[in-house]
PDB file of C-alpha atoms in Angstrom:
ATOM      1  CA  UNK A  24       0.000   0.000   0.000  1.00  0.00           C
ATOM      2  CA  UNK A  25       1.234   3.514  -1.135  1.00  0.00           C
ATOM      3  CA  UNK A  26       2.174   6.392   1.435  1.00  0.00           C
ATOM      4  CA  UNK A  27      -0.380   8.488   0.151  1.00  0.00           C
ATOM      5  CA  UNK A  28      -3.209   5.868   0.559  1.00  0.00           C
ATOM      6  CA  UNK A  29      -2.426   5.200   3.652  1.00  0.00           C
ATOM      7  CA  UNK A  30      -2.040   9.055   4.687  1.00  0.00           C
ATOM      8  CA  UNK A  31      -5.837   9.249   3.223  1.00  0.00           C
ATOM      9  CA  UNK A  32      -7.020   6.395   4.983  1.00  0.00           C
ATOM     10  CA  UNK A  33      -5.249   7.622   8.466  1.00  0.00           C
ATOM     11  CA  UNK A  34      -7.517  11.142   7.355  1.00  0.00           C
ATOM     12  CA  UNK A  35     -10.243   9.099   7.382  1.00  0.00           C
ATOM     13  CA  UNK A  36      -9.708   7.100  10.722  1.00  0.00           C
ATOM     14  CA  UNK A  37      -8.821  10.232  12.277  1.00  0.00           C
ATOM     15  CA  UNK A  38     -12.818  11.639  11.209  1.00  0.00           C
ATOM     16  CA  UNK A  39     -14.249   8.646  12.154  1.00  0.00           C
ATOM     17  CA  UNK A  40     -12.929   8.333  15.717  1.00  0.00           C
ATOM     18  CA  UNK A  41     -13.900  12.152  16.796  1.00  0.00           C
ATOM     19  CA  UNK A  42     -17.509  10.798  15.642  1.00  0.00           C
ATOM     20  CA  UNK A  43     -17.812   8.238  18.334  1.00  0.00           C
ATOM     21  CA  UNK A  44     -15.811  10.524  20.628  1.00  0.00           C
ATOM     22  CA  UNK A  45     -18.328  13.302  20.097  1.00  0.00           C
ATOM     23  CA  UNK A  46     -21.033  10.198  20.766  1.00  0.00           C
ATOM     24  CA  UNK A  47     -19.895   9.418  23.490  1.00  0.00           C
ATOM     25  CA  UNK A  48     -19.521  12.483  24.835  1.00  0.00           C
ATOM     26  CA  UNK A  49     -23.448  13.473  24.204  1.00  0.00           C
ATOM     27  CA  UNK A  50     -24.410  10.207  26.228  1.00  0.00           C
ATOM     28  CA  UNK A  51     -22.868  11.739  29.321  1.00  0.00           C
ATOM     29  CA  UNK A  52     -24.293  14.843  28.667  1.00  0.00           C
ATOM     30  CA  UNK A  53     -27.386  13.145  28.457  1.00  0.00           C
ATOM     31  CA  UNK A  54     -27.136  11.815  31.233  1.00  0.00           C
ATOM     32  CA  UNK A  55     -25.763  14.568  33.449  1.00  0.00           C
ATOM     33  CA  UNK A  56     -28.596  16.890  32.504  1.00  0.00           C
ATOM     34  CA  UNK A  57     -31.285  15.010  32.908  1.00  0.00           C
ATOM     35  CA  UNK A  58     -29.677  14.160  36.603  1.00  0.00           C
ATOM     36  CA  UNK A  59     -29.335  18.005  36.922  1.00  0.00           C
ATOM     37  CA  UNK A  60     -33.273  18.740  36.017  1.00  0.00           C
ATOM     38  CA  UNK A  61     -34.193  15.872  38.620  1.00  0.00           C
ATOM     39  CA  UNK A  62     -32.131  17.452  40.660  1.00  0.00           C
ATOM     40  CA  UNK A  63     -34.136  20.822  40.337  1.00  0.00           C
ATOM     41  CA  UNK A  64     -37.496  19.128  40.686  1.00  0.00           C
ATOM     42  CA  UNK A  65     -36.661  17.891  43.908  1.00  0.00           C
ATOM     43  CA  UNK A  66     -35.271  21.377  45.308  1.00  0.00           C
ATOM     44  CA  UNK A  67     -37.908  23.441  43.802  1.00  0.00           C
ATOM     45  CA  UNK A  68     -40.698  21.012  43.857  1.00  0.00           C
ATOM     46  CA  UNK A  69     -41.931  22.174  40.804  1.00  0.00           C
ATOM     47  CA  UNK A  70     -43.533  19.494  38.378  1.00  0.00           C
ATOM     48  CA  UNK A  71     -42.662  21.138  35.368  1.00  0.00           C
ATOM     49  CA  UNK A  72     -38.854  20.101  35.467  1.00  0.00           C
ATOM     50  CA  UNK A  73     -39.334  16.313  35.327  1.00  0.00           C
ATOM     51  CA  UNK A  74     -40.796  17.295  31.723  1.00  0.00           C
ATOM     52  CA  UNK A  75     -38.113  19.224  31.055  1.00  0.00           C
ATOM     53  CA  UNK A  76     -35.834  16.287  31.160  1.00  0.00           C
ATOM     54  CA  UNK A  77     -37.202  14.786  27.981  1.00  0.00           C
ATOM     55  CA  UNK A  78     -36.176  17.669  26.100  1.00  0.00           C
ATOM     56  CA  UNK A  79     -31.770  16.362  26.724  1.00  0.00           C
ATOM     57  CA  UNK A  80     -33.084  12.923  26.149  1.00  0.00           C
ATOM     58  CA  UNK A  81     -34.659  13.774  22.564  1.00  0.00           C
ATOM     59  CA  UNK A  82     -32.034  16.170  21.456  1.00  0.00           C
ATOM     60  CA  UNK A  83     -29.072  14.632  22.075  1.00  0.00           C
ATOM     61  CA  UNK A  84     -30.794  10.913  21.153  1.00  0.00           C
ATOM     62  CA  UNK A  85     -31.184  13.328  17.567  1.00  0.00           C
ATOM     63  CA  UNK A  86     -28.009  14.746  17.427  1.00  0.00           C
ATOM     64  CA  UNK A  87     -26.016  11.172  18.686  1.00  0.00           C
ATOM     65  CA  UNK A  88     -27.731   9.911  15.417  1.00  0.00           C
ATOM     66  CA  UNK A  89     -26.112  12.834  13.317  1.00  0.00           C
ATOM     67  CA  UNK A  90     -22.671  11.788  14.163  1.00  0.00           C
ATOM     68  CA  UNK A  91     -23.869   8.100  14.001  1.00  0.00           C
ATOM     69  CA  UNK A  92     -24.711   8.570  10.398  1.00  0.00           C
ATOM     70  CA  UNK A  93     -21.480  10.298   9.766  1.00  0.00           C
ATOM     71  CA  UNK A  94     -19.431   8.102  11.563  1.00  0.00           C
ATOM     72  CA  UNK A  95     -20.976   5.413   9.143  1.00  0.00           C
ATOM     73  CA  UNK A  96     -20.695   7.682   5.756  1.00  0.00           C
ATOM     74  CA  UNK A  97     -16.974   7.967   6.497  1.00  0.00           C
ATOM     75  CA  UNK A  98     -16.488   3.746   7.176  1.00  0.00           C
ATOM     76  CA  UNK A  99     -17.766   3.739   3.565  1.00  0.00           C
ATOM     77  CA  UNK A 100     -15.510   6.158   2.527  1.00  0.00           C
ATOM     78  CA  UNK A 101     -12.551   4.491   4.217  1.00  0.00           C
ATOM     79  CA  UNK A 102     -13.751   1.558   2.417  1.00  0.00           C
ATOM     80  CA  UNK A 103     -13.951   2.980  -0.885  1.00  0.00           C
ATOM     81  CA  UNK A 104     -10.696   4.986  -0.725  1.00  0.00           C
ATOM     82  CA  UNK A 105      -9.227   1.356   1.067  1.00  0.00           C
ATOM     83  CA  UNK A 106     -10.055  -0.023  -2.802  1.00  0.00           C
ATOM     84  CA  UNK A 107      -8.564   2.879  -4.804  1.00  0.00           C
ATOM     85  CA  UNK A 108      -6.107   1.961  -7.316  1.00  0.00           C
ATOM     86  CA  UNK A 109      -2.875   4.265  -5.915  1.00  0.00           C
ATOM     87  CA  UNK A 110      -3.370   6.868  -8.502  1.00  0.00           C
ATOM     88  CA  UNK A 111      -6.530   7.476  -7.227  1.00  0.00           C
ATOM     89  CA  UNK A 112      -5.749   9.041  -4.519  1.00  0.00           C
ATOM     90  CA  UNK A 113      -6.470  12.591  -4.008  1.00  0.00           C
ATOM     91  CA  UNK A 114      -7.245  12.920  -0.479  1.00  0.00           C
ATOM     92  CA  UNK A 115     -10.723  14.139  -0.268  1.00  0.00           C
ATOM     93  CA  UNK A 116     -12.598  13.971   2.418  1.00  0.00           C
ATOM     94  CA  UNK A 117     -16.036  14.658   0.868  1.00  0.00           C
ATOM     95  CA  UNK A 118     -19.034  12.321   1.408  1.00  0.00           C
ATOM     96  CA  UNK A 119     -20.610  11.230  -2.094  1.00  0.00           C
ATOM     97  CA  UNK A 120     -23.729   9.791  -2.803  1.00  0.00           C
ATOM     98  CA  UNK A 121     -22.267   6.326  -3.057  1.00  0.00           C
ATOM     99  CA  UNK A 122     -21.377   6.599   0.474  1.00  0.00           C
ATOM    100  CA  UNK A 123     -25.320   6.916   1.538  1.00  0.00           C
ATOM    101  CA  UNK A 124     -26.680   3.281   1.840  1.00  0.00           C
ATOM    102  CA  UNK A 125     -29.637   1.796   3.827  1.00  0.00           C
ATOM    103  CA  UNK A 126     -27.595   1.869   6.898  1.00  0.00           C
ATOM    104  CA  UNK A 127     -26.571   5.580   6.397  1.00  0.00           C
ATOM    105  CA  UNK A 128     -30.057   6.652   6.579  1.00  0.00           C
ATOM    106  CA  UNK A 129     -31.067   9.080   9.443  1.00  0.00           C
ATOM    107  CA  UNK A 130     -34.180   6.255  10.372  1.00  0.00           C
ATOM    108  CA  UNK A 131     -31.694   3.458  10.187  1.00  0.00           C
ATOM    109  CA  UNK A 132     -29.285   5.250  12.708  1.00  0.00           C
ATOM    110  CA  UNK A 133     -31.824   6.691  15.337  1.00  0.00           C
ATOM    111  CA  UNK A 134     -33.239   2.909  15.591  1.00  0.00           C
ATOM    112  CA  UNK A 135     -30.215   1.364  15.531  1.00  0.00           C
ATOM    113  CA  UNK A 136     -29.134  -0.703  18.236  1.00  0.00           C
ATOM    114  CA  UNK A 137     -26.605   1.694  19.760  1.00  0.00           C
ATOM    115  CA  UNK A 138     -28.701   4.161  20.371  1.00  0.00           C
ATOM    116  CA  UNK A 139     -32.176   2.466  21.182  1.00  0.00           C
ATOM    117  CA  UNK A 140     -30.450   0.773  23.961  1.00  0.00           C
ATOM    118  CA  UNK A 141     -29.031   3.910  25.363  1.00  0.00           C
ATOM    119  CA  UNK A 142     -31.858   6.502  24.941  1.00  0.00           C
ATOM    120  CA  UNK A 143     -34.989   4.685  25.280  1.00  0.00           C
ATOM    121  CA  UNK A 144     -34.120   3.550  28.364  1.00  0.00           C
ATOM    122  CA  UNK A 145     -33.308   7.053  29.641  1.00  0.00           C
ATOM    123  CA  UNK A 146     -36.732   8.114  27.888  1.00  0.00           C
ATOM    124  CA  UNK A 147     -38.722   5.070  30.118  1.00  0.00           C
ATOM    125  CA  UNK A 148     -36.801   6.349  33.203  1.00  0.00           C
ATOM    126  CA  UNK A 149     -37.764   9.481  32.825  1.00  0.00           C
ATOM    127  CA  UNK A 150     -41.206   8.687  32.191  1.00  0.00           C
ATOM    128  CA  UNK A 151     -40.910   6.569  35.484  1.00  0.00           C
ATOM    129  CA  UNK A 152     -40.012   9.495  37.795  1.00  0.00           C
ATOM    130  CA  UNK A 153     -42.850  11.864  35.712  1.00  0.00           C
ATOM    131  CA  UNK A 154     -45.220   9.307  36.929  1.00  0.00           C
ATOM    132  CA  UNK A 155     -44.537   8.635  39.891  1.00  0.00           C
ATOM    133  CA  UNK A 156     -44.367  12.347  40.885  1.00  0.00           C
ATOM    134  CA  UNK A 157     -47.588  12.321  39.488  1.00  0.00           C
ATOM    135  CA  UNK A 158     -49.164   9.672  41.514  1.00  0.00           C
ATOM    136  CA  UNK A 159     -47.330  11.442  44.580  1.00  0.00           C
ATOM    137  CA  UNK A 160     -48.984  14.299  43.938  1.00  0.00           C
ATOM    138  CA  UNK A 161     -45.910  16.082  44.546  1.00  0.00           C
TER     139      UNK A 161
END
């Protein structure tokens, strides 16, 4: 494998590993916000802020799938530059439409597996507290 390909492809990785960096990073800001509204609710007992704690739990769950789908656009990429003849090569970084499949689709990614298991469960638990503050009365 040439230098240059393997510069390209080291672009690539590079792109592809802030993605899940910035993923994971949303998760725990997920997860620290909606802990900070709860937090709120209980010293202003106010039941307005348990709602509020949906709003983190959809946004981020929306923009998580944004860098999901780009994470995946760019593992096609990698794979498409990976099959380059060497002369090929001319570093770009652009996403084509060949790079959009099935699995690069904004549905595909906010159901996918990754994300269902982290969000909806954070979406239930919420619901859980909103409930039972409800039947509290608080």
């Amino acid at each position: 494998m040439s230098e240059k390909k393997i510069k390209h492809l080291e672009m690539i990785e590079t792109d592809i590993t802030r993605m899940a960096s910035n993923s994971f990073k949303l998760k725990s800001w997920s997860v620290t916000l909606v802990t900070g509204v709860f937090a709120l609710s209980v010293k202003d007992s106010k039941l307005v802020y348990p709602f509020i704690a949906y709003i983190p739990v959809v946004f981020f769950w929306i923009l998580d799938t944004y860098y999901l789908k780009l994470e995946r656009q760019y593992r096609n990429l990698f794979d498409d530059v990976r099959k380059r003849d060497e002369n090929d090569i001319d570093f770009s970084m652009k996403i084509l439409s060949k790079h959009n499949t099935k699995k690069t689709t904004f549905k595909n990614c906010f159901f996918s597996p990754t994300e269902v298991w982290f969000y909806f469960p954070c979406a239930v638990f919420v619901t859980a507290v909103v409930i039972l503050l409800i039947v509290l009365g608080k």
